[in-house]
Structures are given as structure tokens and as C-alpha cells.
């Protein structure tokens, strides 16, 4: 099933502060060589002291609105995909809406690193069924939820946000989608304490279980299997093959995962867009950030068929196809 929905605008925001692998090696026992060879990451953007997720989401949203040639008054709902809201309660979306100056429906989607694809599915359905233009944002501040002393996790993550404006358009197609979740083994990638099962007390602070932890090898293997299967499922559902795909934008966690998924799909490496070297893993923000990066690099031509695939904590996974900007000429400001 595809949705009659087009992406009318795309925007992104990266905090100004860039932290290199060598910078981290001054604080924890790691090295540029280890990080680069294991993950492909060279640097990451890190929020300023006074920045949080809704600030990043609002900045990316403003850029997406400007790109679409629309104002906030044209938007009927805001979906923020995030696993790192400003506060445990409320979600980041109402705060983002307030920063943008609107009182429309605003809610978070928490599907970890797969969140942006889940957000496209939900926001796309709203746009297709009478809600008009919907902002879908992926925004994260992962550097605030990792243990600064835990080298196995700290080096992997960065902060940032990307946003799209979805508009109803009978000539466009968003999808098909494939979404899935397996919650039987959440400790593979989780924050053990700080929720309703294990509130934070001195014990958790002592154990440092209020920080994100991951069994990297297990996550890696699951990511490759699930992302490949999900991407293949949407290709099969659409009756298309890898040859029809102009650009593959996978969740940017580790360049080796993207390479392995690309190889299993028989996707030529030059059609796989990579940003993890510069952005590190920005969870739900990584795909819209990579789309914006691909367009800036001239890799996202109007009419291009784009395949998205992601995997994250939960476990969750998802993939979808979209046609890039098929009616750009009708929307003035859009490129
Ligand atoms: O976005 C959600 C999805 N997340 C992911 O997709 C991440 C998936 N996992 C991965 O990308 C990889 O598993 C990692 C990059 C996290 C780890 O790579 P790995 O090749 O699986 O390494 P490892 O965890 O097996 O660690 C190898 C060694 C260990 O030392 P010993 O036990 O072999 O002596 C670690 O202690 O590397 C050590 N190590 C480090 N050394 C230097 C772990 N982190 C670091 C570090 N610097 N930052």
C-alpha cells in the first residue's frame, strides 16, 4: 500500500560543536583508529549546554517549512520521532510546536532508531486522510543519555535533527512500508533504569544503569538481518527490484552494517548514502539528516526512487520506498 503523499520540504539541523575521535581519546581510553575501523565514524556533532531535543527539532522544522515555501499556519500536525525527549514527560513534540508558534496536534513516536520511518507512516496516513500538511521530524540528543565513562557506547552517538513536510498529493506515492518489532529481548539495547519498572534511586546511580547500554555484537547481527529483510519486503511489495532504486538511505549506525545490508541486497555501494562518518549515530534523526545531506551533495534528483531502512532498540525495524519530490515544479520554493 502506498500513500498519496509527497515530501514538499526537507530541512536539517546539526549543533555547531564538532567532537572528533581524537577529542574523545583525550577523555576516555579509545583511539581514532579503533572508532574508524569498527564503525566508520570520524566525528559527531554535540549539543551546546543550553540545547535540547526540541530546540534541534524546531530548527530542522523551520528549515523544512522554508524549503516547502509554507508557514507554520499551513501545518496541521507535528510528529517528532525521538527516544531522547527534553524531559521524560511531556514529549518533545508539544515543546517543538510551542517553539514554532502553533497549537496543532503534536506527539512523539518512540521507535528508537527506526522512529523516522514509523513517523513517516503515521504522519503520511494523517496527511492522506484529510489532515493536510504534516511535519515529521527525527530529533535526538543521544550524547546526553550515554555514560561519559563508557567507551563502548559514548563514541558511537551524536546529536541532530531532520524534518520533512508531508502534503497530500494524488500524483505522489509514499510507501510501501514494512514495520516490525520484537520486544522479547529489550536489554540488547536499552536504558535499564529511569522508567516505571526500575525508577532511579541511589542504587541505580551507583550501578550507572540510568545510562544507555548495548550488547554491540548482538545488535549488529540483528541490524543486518532485519534491515535487509525489511528493505527486501518493501521492494517485493512494490514489484520493484534493487535496480529501480536510485539511492539507499539506511540508518546510520555503523558503515559496516550499511555495507553488509547493501551487499545482501546487491545494492551497488555508490548508491548507498553514508553520513555516519560525519554525524555518527543520531538514532531517529539519522535518515532525515542523511536525506538532507544527499540532496546537498546533488544525489537526490527529482523523481528519484529512494529506499529507506532502519533498525533500533526495541527491537524495532522498518523500511519504505518513496519517490523524491515528484511535483516539485508545482511548489515554487522547493528544489
Ligand atoms: O542505532 C541502533 C543500532 N546500533 C547499532 O547498530 C550498533 C551495532 N553494533 C556495532 O556497531 C558494533 O558491535 C560496535 C561498533 C558497537 C562494536 O564493534 P565490535 O567489533 O563488535 O567490537 P566489540 O564490542 O566486540 O569490542 C571489541 C573490543 C573489546 O575489547 P576485548 O574485550 O576484545 O579486549 C572492547 O572492550 O574493543 C573494545 N572496545 C573499545 N576499544 C577502544 C569497545 N569500545 C571501545 C572503544 N575504544 N571505544
mmCIF file of C-alpha atoms and ligand atoms in Angstrom:
data_model
loop_
_atom_site.group_PDB
_atom_site.id
_atom_site.type_symbol
_atom_site.label_atom_id
_atom_site.label_comp_id
_atom_site.label_asym_id
_atom_site.label_seq_id
_atom_site.Cartn_x
_atom_site.Cartn_y
_atom_site.Cartn_z
ATOM 1 C CA UNK A 1 0.000 0.000 0.000
ATOM 2 C CA UNK A 2 1.319 3.432 -0.886
ATOM 3 C CA UNK A 3 0.072 6.766 0.421
ATOM 4 C CA UNK A 4 -0.834 9.649 -1.942
ATOM 5 C CA UNK A 5 1.597 11.921 -0.122
ATOM 6 C CA UNK A 6 4.601 13.965 -1.282
ATOM 7 C CA UNK A 7 7.543 15.412 0.595
ATOM 8 C CA UNK A 8 7.141 19.142 -0.014
ATOM 9 C CA UNK A 9 10.119 20.249 2.042
ATOM 10 C CA UNK A 10 13.206 18.919 3.795
ATOM 11 C CA UNK A 11 15.376 20.565 6.446
ATOM 12 C CA UNK A 12 18.072 19.631 8.928
ATOM 13 C CA UNK A 13 19.981 20.981 11.889
ATOM 14 C CA UNK A 14 23.306 19.932 13.351
ATOM 15 C CA UNK A 15 24.720 21.544 16.521
ATOM 16 C CA UNK A 16 27.775 23.696 15.788
ATOM 17 C CA UNK A 17 30.083 21.866 18.196
ATOM 18 C CA UNK A 18 32.025 19.074 16.415
ATOM 19 C CA UNK A 19 33.791 16.454 18.553
ATOM 20 C CA UNK A 20 36.395 14.346 16.764
ATOM 21 C CA UNK A 21 37.577 10.868 17.714
ATOM 22 C CA UNK A 22 40.857 12.391 18.854
ATOM 23 C CA UNK A 23 38.916 14.753 21.147
ATOM 24 C CA UNK A 24 37.231 11.724 22.788
ATOM 25 C CA UNK A 25 40.555 9.901 23.084
ATOM 26 C CA UNK A 26 41.693 12.707 25.396
ATOM 27 C CA UNK A 27 38.874 11.834 27.854
ATOM 28 C CA UNK A 28 38.406 8.034 27.591
ATOM 29 C CA UNK A 29 40.585 5.097 26.656
ATOM 30 C CA UNK A 30 39.887 4.871 22.937
ATOM 31 C CA UNK A 31 41.512 5.840 19.654
ATOM 32 C CA UNK A 32 40.605 7.319 16.296
ATOM 33 C CA UNK A 33 41.878 4.085 14.716
ATOM 34 C CA UNK A 34 39.543 1.840 16.811
ATOM 35 C CA UNK A 35 36.480 4.002 16.211
ATOM 36 C CA UNK A 36 37.089 4.449 12.475
ATOM 37 C CA UNK A 37 37.855 0.810 11.709
ATOM 38 C CA UNK A 38 34.961 -0.583 13.831
ATOM 39 C CA UNK A 39 32.296 1.963 12.838
ATOM 40 C CA UNK A 40 33.438 4.372 10.104
ATOM 41 C CA UNK A 41 32.781 7.304 12.481
ATOM 42 C CA UNK A 42 35.275 10.221 12.337
ATOM 43 C CA UNK A 43 33.359 12.890 14.249
ATOM 44 C CA UNK A 44 29.966 13.771 15.732
ATOM 45 C CA UNK A 45 28.012 16.977 16.453
ATOM 46 C CA UNK A 46 27.221 17.605 20.130
ATOM 47 C CA UNK A 47 24.586 19.958 21.583
ATOM 48 C CA UNK A 48 25.521 23.144 23.414
ATOM 49 C CA UNK A 49 24.903 23.335 27.164
ATOM 50 C CA UNK A 50 21.553 25.110 26.699
ATOM 51 C CA UNK A 51 20.275 22.967 23.782
ATOM 52 C CA UNK A 52 17.888 20.003 23.975
ATOM 53 C CA UNK A 53 15.949 17.848 21.529
ATOM 54 C CA UNK A 54 13.006 20.196 20.918
ATOM 55 C CA UNK A 55 15.432 23.010 20.023
ATOM 56 C CA UNK A 56 17.019 20.812 17.356
ATOM 57 C CA UNK A 57 13.576 19.685 16.146
ATOM 58 C CA UNK A 58 12.321 23.280 15.856
ATOM 59 C CA UNK A 59 15.391 24.382 13.884
ATOM 60 C CA UNK A 60 15.091 21.481 11.423
ATOM 61 C CA UNK A 61 11.328 22.124 11.118
ATOM 62 C CA UNK A 62 11.864 25.802 10.276
ATOM 63 C CA UNK A 63 14.306 24.788 7.545
ATOM 64 C CA UNK A 64 11.835 22.225 6.154
ATOM 65 C CA UNK A 65 8.989 24.774 6.150
ATOM 66 C CA UNK A 66 11.149 27.331 4.338
ATOM 67 C CA UNK A 67 12.125 24.667 1.826
ATOM 68 C CA UNK A 68 8.454 23.852 1.202
ATOM 69 C CA UNK A 69 7.531 27.522 0.886
ATOM 70 C CA UNK A 70 4.994 27.030 3.683
ATOM 71 C CA UNK A 71 4.404 28.726 7.039
ATOM 72 C CA UNK A 72 3.631 27.087 10.375
ATOM 73 C CA UNK A 73 -0.023 28.123 9.869
ATOM 74 C CA UNK A 74 -0.152 25.637 6.961
ATOM 75 C CA UNK A 75 0.759 22.689 9.223
ATOM 76 C CA UNK A 76 -1.974 20.584 10.845
ATOM 77 C CA UNK A 77 0.117 18.174 12.946
ATOM 78 C CA UNK A 78 3.664 17.614 14.195
ATOM 79 C CA UNK A 79 5.113 14.151 14.731
ATOM 80 C CA UNK A 80 8.501 14.034 16.450
ATOM 81 C CA UNK A 81 10.337 10.722 16.262
ATOM 82 C CA UNK A 82 12.669 10.670 19.235
ATOM 83 C CA UNK A 83 13.909 8.468 22.030
ATOM 84 C CA UNK A 84 15.578 11.382 23.844
ATOM 85 C CA UNK A 85 12.847 13.959 24.614
ATOM 86 C CA UNK A 86 13.787 17.080 26.631
ATOM 87 C CA UNK A 87 12.022 15.558 29.681
ATOM 88 C CA UNK A 88 10.581 12.101 30.466
ATOM 89 C CA UNK A 89 7.217 13.930 30.446
ATOM 90 C CA UNK A 90 5.952 15.653 28.310
ATOM 91 C CA UNK A 91 7.043 14.600 24.837
ATOM 92 C CA UNK A 92 9.347 16.715 22.691
ATOM 93 C CA UNK A 93 6.620 17.421 20.110
ATOM 94 C CA UNK A 94 4.472 19.854 22.144
ATOM 95 C CA UNK A 95 7.621 21.801 23.038
ATOM 96 C CA UNK A 96 8.641 21.822 19.375
ATOM 97 C CA UNK A 97 5.169 23.076 18.427
ATOM 98 C CA UNK A 98 5.419 25.838 21.020
ATOM 99 C CA UNK A 99 8.805 26.910 19.675
ATOM 100 C CA UNK A 100 7.260 27.049 16.192
ATOM 101 C CA UNK A 101 4.281 29.047 17.487
ATOM 102 C CA UNK A 102 1.409 26.600 16.923
ATOM 103 C CA UNK A 103 -1.182 24.662 18.956
ATOM 104 C CA UNK A 104 -1.874 21.893 16.408
ATOM 105 C CA UNK A 105 -1.719 18.183 17.318
ATOM 106 C CA UNK A 106 1.821 17.337 18.396
ATOM 107 C CA UNK A 107 3.056 13.990 19.689
ATOM 108 C CA UNK A 108 6.176 11.837 19.878
ATOM 109 C CA UNK A 109 6.793 8.490 18.203
ATOM 110 C CA UNK A 110 9.311 6.427 20.154
ATOM 111 C CA UNK A 111 10.576 3.600 17.980
ATOM 112 C CA UNK A 112 14.244 4.332 18.722
ATOM 113 C CA UNK A 113 16.455 4.431 15.602
ATOM 114 C CA UNK A 114 13.549 3.239 13.410
ATOM 115 C CA UNK A 115 11.422 6.159 14.598
ATOM 116 C CA UNK A 116 11.604 8.331 11.493
ATOM 117 C CA UNK A 117 10.193 5.579 9.254
ATOM 118 C CA UNK A 118 7.434 4.918 11.827
ATOM 119 C CA UNK A 119 6.827 8.694 11.878
ATOM 120 C CA UNK A 120 6.527 8.813 8.077
ATOM 121 C CA UNK A 121 3.939 6.015 8.251
ATOM 122 C CA UNK A 122 1.835 7.779 10.906
ATOM 123 C CA UNK A 123 2.272 11.330 9.572
ATOM 124 C CA UNK A 124 1.743 10.121 5.996
ATOM 125 C CA UNK A 125 -1.512 8.427 6.964
ATOM 126 C CA UNK A 126 -2.701 11.655 8.623
ATOM 127 C CA UNK A 127 -1.793 13.728 5.560
ATOM 128 C CA UNK A 128 -3.524 11.208 3.274
ATOM 129 C CA UNK A 129 -6.769 11.103 5.258
ATOM 130 C CA UNK A 130 -7.696 14.748 5.495
ATOM 131 C CA UNK A 131 -5.293 16.358 7.947
ATOM 132 C CA UNK A 132 -3.445 18.370 5.311
ATOM 133 C CA UNK A 133 0.266 19.152 5.702
ATOM 134 C CA UNK A 134 2.100 17.291 8.482
ATOM 135 C CA UNK A 135 5.604 17.902 9.824
ATOM 136 C CA UNK A 136 7.533 14.702 10.541
ATOM 137 C CA UNK A 137 10.742 15.269 12.480
ATOM 138 C CA UNK A 138 13.533 12.969 13.651
ATOM 139 C CA UNK A 139 15.408 14.655 16.519
ATOM 140 C CA UNK A 140 17.833 13.254 19.079
ATOM 141 C CA UNK A 141 20.294 14.251 21.776
ATOM 142 C CA UNK A 142 21.898 10.874 22.391
ATOM 143 C CA UNK A 143 25.057 12.396 23.851
ATOM 144 C CA UNK A 144 23.056 13.281 26.993
ATOM 145 C CA UNK A 145 21.889 9.696 27.690
ATOM 146 C CA UNK A 146 25.163 7.808 27.247
ATOM 147 C CA UNK A 147 27.584 7.233 30.104
ATOM 148 C CA UNK A 148 30.501 9.633 29.508
ATOM 149 C CA UNK A 149 32.756 6.978 31.104
ATOM 150 C CA UNK A 150 31.531 4.078 28.913
ATOM 151 C CA UNK A 151 33.741 3.994 25.839
ATOM 152 C CA UNK A 152 31.779 1.131 24.258
ATOM 153 C CA UNK A 153 28.739 3.408 23.781
ATOM 154 C CA UNK A 154 29.897 7.006 24.076
ATOM 155 C CA UNK A 155 31.961 7.011 20.875
ATOM 156 C CA UNK A 156 29.021 5.826 18.755
ATOM 157 C CA UNK A 157 26.486 8.616 19.118
ATOM 158 C CA UNK A 158 25.878 12.203 18.031
ATOM 159 C CA UNK A 159 23.104 14.819 18.113
ATOM 160 C CA UNK A 160 20.992 16.393 15.364
ATOM 161 C CA UNK A 161 17.595 16.670 13.701
ATOM 162 C CA UNK A 162 15.978 16.391 10.291
ATOM 163 C CA UNK A 163 12.427 17.206 9.219
ATOM 164 C CA UNK A 164 10.108 16.784 6.257
ATOM 165 C CA UNK A 165 6.801 18.430 5.350
ATOM 166 C CA UNK A 166 4.340 15.828 4.074
ATOM 167 C CA UNK A 167 1.479 17.072 1.881
ATOM 168 C CA UNK A 168 -1.458 15.235 0.287
ATOM 169 C CA UNK A 169 -0.745 14.754 -3.428
ATOM 170 C CA UNK A 170 -2.670 12.337 -5.660
ATOM 171 C CA UNK A 171 0.245 12.146 -8.100
ATOM 172 C CA UNK A 172 2.769 11.101 -5.419
ATOM 173 C CA UNK A 173 3.482 7.865 -3.613
ATOM 174 C CA UNK A 174 4.940 7.300 -0.152
ATOM 175 C CA UNK A 175 5.478 3.614 0.560
ATOM 176 C CA UNK A 176 5.005 0.752 0.635
ATOM 177 C CA UNK A 177 6.121 0.376 4.228
ATOM 178 C CA UNK A 178 7.344 -2.575 6.249
ATOM 179 C CA UNK A 179 7.432 -2.124 10.034
ATOM 180 C CA UNK A 180 8.148 -4.647 12.766
ATOM 181 C CA UNK A 181 9.126 -5.061 16.410
ATOM 182 C CA UNK A 182 10.414 -7.826 18.684
ATOM 183 C CA UNK A 183 10.283 -6.867 22.360
ATOM 184 C CA UNK A 184 11.326 -10.234 23.737
ATOM 185 C CA UNK A 185 14.894 -9.139 24.452
ATOM 186 C CA UNK A 186 14.898 -5.411 25.210
ATOM 187 C CA UNK A 187 18.151 -5.445 27.205
ATOM 188 C CA UNK A 188 20.104 -5.882 23.971
ATOM 189 C CA UNK A 189 19.936 -2.087 23.675
ATOM 190 C CA UNK A 190 18.277 -0.163 26.481
ATOM 191 C CA UNK A 191 18.370 2.168 29.423
ATOM 192 C CA UNK A 192 17.655 -0.232 32.286
ATOM 193 C CA UNK A 193 16.592 2.357 34.874
ATOM 194 C CA UNK A 194 14.600 5.562 34.830
ATOM 195 C CA UNK A 195 11.288 4.149 33.618
ATOM 196 C CA UNK A 196 8.352 2.669 35.528
ATOM 197 C CA UNK A 197 9.906 -0.784 36.006
ATOM 198 C CA UNK A 198 13.049 0.454 37.691
ATOM 199 C CA UNK A 199 12.910 4.042 38.908
ATOM 200 C CA UNK A 200 16.237 5.735 39.570
ATOM 201 C CA UNK A 201 17.433 5.599 43.177
ATOM 202 C CA UNK A 202 20.927 5.838 44.608
ATOM 203 C CA UNK A 203 21.402 2.136 43.716
ATOM 204 C CA UNK A 204 20.847 2.778 40.000
ATOM 205 C CA UNK A 205 23.084 5.839 40.087
ATOM 206 C CA UNK A 206 25.787 3.724 41.736
ATOM 207 C CA UNK A 207 25.360 0.976 39.071
ATOM 208 C CA UNK A 208 25.161 3.630 36.334
ATOM 209 C CA UNK A 209 22.118 1.773 34.957
ATOM 210 C CA UNK A 210 20.428 5.103 34.209
ATOM 211 C CA UNK A 211 22.607 5.261 31.080
ATOM 212 C CA UNK A 212 22.117 3.590 27.682
ATOM 213 C CA UNK A 213 23.851 0.216 27.309
ATOM 214 C CA UNK A 214 24.170 -2.113 24.352
ATOM 215 C CA UNK A 215 25.352 -5.621 23.512
ATOM 216 C CA UNK A 216 27.048 -4.403 20.354
ATOM 217 C CA UNK A 217 27.655 -7.702 18.599
ATOM 218 C CA UNK A 218 24.053 -8.928 19.051
ATOM 219 C CA UNK A 219 22.660 -5.603 17.893
ATOM 220 C CA UNK A 220 24.972 -5.632 14.879
ATOM 221 C CA UNK A 221 23.866 -9.103 13.747
ATOM 222 C CA UNK A 222 20.169 -8.336 14.224
ATOM 223 C CA UNK A 223 20.509 -4.999 12.436
ATOM 224 C CA UNK A 224 21.945 -6.610 9.306
ATOM 225 C CA UNK A 225 19.308 -9.377 9.179
ATOM 226 C CA UNK A 226 16.281 -7.193 9.978
ATOM 227 C CA UNK A 227 17.205 -4.217 7.776
ATOM 228 C CA UNK A 228 17.919 -6.469 4.802
ATOM 229 C CA UNK A 229 14.646 -8.390 5.193
ATOM 230 C CA UNK A 230 12.610 -5.219 5.706
ATOM 231 C CA UNK A 231 14.124 -3.487 2.672
ATOM 232 C CA UNK A 232 13.560 -6.589 0.548
ATOM 233 C CA UNK A 233 9.938 -6.788 1.762
ATOM 234 C CA UNK A 234 9.094 -3.279 0.522
ATOM 235 C CA UNK A 235 10.802 -3.947 -2.814
ATOM 236 C CA UNK A 236 8.766 -7.159 -3.206
ATOM 237 C CA UNK A 237 5.536 -5.407 -2.194
ATOM 238 C CA UNK A 238 6.105 -2.629 -4.719
ATOM 239 C CA UNK A 239 7.025 -5.049 -7.525
ATOM 240 C CA UNK A 240 10.381 -3.286 -7.877
ATOM 241 C CA UNK A 241 13.951 -4.509 -7.630
ATOM 242 C CA UNK A 242 17.207 -3.046 -6.408
ATOM 243 C CA UNK A 243 17.837 -1.893 -9.997
ATOM 244 C CA UNK A 244 14.883 0.525 -9.668
ATOM 245 C CA UNK A 245 16.370 2.186 -6.577
ATOM 246 C CA UNK A 246 18.391 5.348 -7.210
ATOM 247 C CA UNK A 247 19.502 5.884 -3.601
ATOM 248 C CA UNK A 248 19.571 3.694 -0.498
ATOM 249 C CA UNK A 249 19.486 5.656 2.768
ATOM 250 C CA UNK A 250 19.950 3.231 5.642
ATOM 251 C CA UNK A 251 20.020 4.126 9.333
ATOM 252 C CA UNK A 252 23.498 5.435 10.027
ATOM 253 C CA UNK A 253 24.795 3.419 12.999
ATOM 254 C CA UNK A 254 27.888 1.786 11.546
ATOM 255 C CA UNK A 255 29.262 1.896 7.996
ATOM 256 C CA UNK A 256 29.904 -1.852 8.199
ATOM 257 C CA UNK A 257 26.189 -2.505 8.812
ATOM 258 C CA UNK A 258 25.207 -0.377 5.783
ATOM 259 C CA UNK A 259 27.831 -2.139 3.646
ATOM 260 C CA UNK A 260 26.607 -5.575 4.781
ATOM 261 C CA UNK A 261 22.943 -4.709 4.089
ATOM 262 C CA UNK A 262 23.892 -3.234 0.703
ATOM 263 C CA UNK A 263 25.802 -6.365 -0.228
ATOM 264 C CA UNK A 264 22.945 -8.673 0.775
ATOM 265 C CA UNK A 265 20.502 -6.572 -1.286
ATOM 266 C CA UNK A 266 23.017 -6.478 -4.194
ATOM 267 C CA UNK A 267 22.892 -2.674 -3.994
ATOM 268 C CA UNK A 268 25.951 -1.067 -5.625
ATOM 269 C CA UNK A 269 27.987 0.781 -2.979
ATOM 270 C CA UNK A 270 27.800 4.069 -4.918
ATOM 271 C CA UNK A 271 24.004 4.087 -4.427
ATOM 272 C CA UNK A 272 24.305 3.778 -0.609
ATOM 273 C CA UNK A 273 24.479 7.193 1.045
ATOM 274 C CA UNK A 274 26.834 7.481 4.030
ATOM 275 C CA UNK A 275 26.834 10.162 6.739
ATOM 276 C CA UNK A 276 27.844 8.122 9.782
ATOM 277 C CA UNK A 277 31.455 9.239 9.234
ATOM 278 C CA UNK A 278 30.468 12.868 9.976
ATOM 279 C CA UNK A 279 27.286 12.571 12.088
ATOM 280 C CA UNK A 280 27.872 9.278 13.999
ATOM 281 C CA UNK A 281 24.656 7.533 15.108
ATOM 282 C CA UNK A 282 21.889 10.112 15.582
ATOM 283 C CA UNK A 283 19.155 7.460 16.018
ATOM 284 C CA UNK A 284 15.784 8.682 14.667
ATOM 285 C CA UNK A 285 17.442 11.762 13.152
ATOM 286 C CA UNK A 286 19.920 9.838 11.030
ATOM 287 C CA UNK A 287 17.703 9.194 7.996
ATOM 288 C CA UNK A 288 16.299 12.719 7.518
ATOM 289 C CA UNK A 289 19.790 14.134 8.164
ATOM 290 C CA UNK A 290 21.155 11.765 5.515
ATOM 291 C CA UNK A 291 18.406 12.753 3.052
ATOM 292 C CA UNK A 292 19.309 16.429 3.513
ATOM 293 C CA UNK A 293 22.989 15.598 3.136
ATOM 294 C CA UNK A 294 22.307 13.592 -0.045
ATOM 295 C CA UNK A 295 20.354 16.448 -1.578
ATOM 296 C CA UNK A 296 23.087 18.970 -0.708
ATOM 297 C CA UNK A 297 25.561 16.642 -2.432
ATOM 298 C CA UNK A 298 23.381 16.569 -5.567
ATOM 299 C CA UNK A 299 22.449 12.903 -5.036
ATOM 300 C CA UNK A 300 18.682 13.380 -4.721
ATOM 301 C CA UNK A 301 17.261 14.265 -8.117
ATOM 302 C CA UNK A 302 13.555 14.983 -8.607
ATOM 303 C CA UNK A 303 11.805 11.736 -9.472
ATOM 304 C CA UNK A 304 14.448 9.585 -7.770
ATOM 305 C CA UNK A 305 13.299 6.333 -6.145
ATOM 306 C CA UNK A 306 14.671 6.244 -2.600
ATOM 307 C CA UNK A 307 14.767 3.215 -0.299
ATOM 308 C CA UNK A 308 14.913 3.844 3.467
ATOM 309 C CA UNK A 309 15.670 1.150 6.076
ATOM 310 C CA UNK A 310 16.297 1.339 9.805
ATOM 311 C CA UNK A 311 16.796 -0.746 12.912
ATOM 312 C CA UNK A 312 16.931 0.104 16.586
ATOM 313 C CA UNK A 313 16.183 -0.553 20.226
ATOM 314 C CA UNK A 314 13.013 -2.474 20.996
ATOM 315 C CA UNK A 315 13.952 -4.172 18.838
ATOM 316 C CA UNK A 316 12.231 -2.219 16.082
ATOM 317 C CA UNK A 317 12.852 -2.112 12.356
ATOM 318 C CA UNK A 318 11.309 -0.664 9.242
ATOM 319 C CA UNK A 319 11.742 0.231 5.591
ATOM 320 C CA UNK A 320 9.880 2.232 2.971
ATOM 321 C CA UNK A 321 10.133 3.446 -0.592
ATOM 322 C CA UNK A 322 9.480 6.999 -1.670
ATOM 323 C CA UNK A 323 9.641 8.986 -4.849
ATOM 324 C CA UNK A 324 11.624 12.120 -4.232
ATOM 325 C CA UNK A 325 9.782 15.349 -4.777
ATOM 326 C CA UNK A 326 7.738 14.255 -7.807
ATOM 327 C CA UNK A 327 5.808 17.523 -8.281
ATOM 328 C CA UNK A 328 8.499 19.989 -7.284
ATOM 329 C CA UNK A 329 7.588 22.392 -10.084
ATOM 330 C CA UNK A 330 4.167 22.999 -8.535
ATOM 331 C CA UNK A 331 5.546 24.071 -5.204
ATOM 332 C CA UNK A 332 7.709 27.053 -6.024
ATOM 333 C CA UNK A 333 10.203 27.195 -3.200
ATOM 334 C CA UNK A 334 11.022 23.509 -3.311
ATOM 335 C CA UNK A 335 14.052 22.401 -5.258
HETATM 336 O O1 LIG B 1 21.426 2.516 16.306
HETATM 337 C C1 LIG B 1 20.984 1.330 16.908
HETATM 338 C C2 LIG B 1 21.721 0.217 16.404
HETATM 339 N N1 LIG B 1 23.091 0.188 16.917
HETATM 340 C C3 LIG B 1 23.979 -0.458 16.204
HETATM 341 O O2 LIG B 1 23.652 -0.842 15.112
HETATM 342 C C4 LIG B 1 25.367 -0.734 16.743
HETATM 343 C C5 LIG B 1 25.729 -2.142 16.361
HETATM 344 N N2 LIG B 1 26.987 -2.619 16.865
HETATM 345 C C6 LIG B 1 28.182 -2.177 16.413
HETATM 346 O O3 LIG B 1 28.231 -1.296 15.579
HETATM 347 C C7 LIG B 1 29.453 -2.840 16.905
HETATM 348 O O4 LIG B 1 29.117 -4.013 17.581
HETATM 349 C C8 LIG B 1 30.301 -1.935 17.826
HETATM 350 C C9 LIG B 1 30.898 -0.827 16.997
HETATM 351 C C10 LIG B 1 29.423 -1.349 18.915
HETATM 352 C C11 LIG B 1 31.416 -2.729 18.472
HETATM 353 O O5 LIG B 1 32.240 -3.336 17.484
HETATM 354 P P1 LIG B 1 32.764 -4.811 17.675
HETATM 355 O O6 LIG B 1 33.662 -5.094 16.559
HETATM 356 O O7 LIG B 1 31.546 -5.677 17.866
HETATM 357 O O8 LIG B 1 33.647 -4.707 18.987
HETATM 358 P P2 LIG B 1 33.435 -5.418 20.403
HETATM 359 O O9 LIG B 1 32.222 -4.852 21.095
HETATM 360 O O10 LIG B 1 33.474 -6.882 20.179
HETATM 361 O O11 LIG B 1 34.703 -4.965 21.188
HETATM 362 C C12 LIG B 1 35.975 -5.392 20.798
HETATM 363 C C13 LIG B 1 36.985 -4.858 21.791
HETATM 364 C C14 LIG B 1 36.651 -5.159 23.234
HETATM 365 O O12 LIG B 1 37.850 -5.482 23.884
HETATM 366 P P3 LIG B 1 38.226 -7.013 24.210
HETATM 367 O O13 LIG B 1 37.142 -7.479 25.125
HETATM 368 O O14 LIG B 1 38.224 -7.715 22.875
HETATM 369 O O15 LIG B 1 39.557 -6.901 24.847
HETATM 370 C C15 LIG B 1 36.139 -3.850 23.770
HETATM 371 O O16 LIG B 1 36.414 -3.693 25.149
HETATM 372 O O17 LIG B 1 37.055 -3.425 21.676
HETATM 373 C C16 LIG B 1 36.930 -2.851 22.994
HETATM 374 N N3 LIG B 1 36.292 -1.560 22.862
HETATM 375 C C17 LIG B 1 36.951 -0.419 22.585
HETATM 376 N N4 LIG B 1 38.255 -0.170 22.391
HETATM 377 C C18 LIG B 1 38.596 1.113 22.111
HETATM 378 C C19 LIG B 1 34.960 -1.293 22.952
HETATM 379 N N5 LIG B 1 34.765 0.019 22.743
HETATM 380 C C20 LIG B 1 35.980 0.574 22.518
HETATM 381 C C21 LIG B 1 36.414 1.884 22.222
HETATM 382 N N6 LIG B 1 37.708 2.098 22.019
HETATM 383 N N7 LIG B 1 35.542 2.920 22.100
#
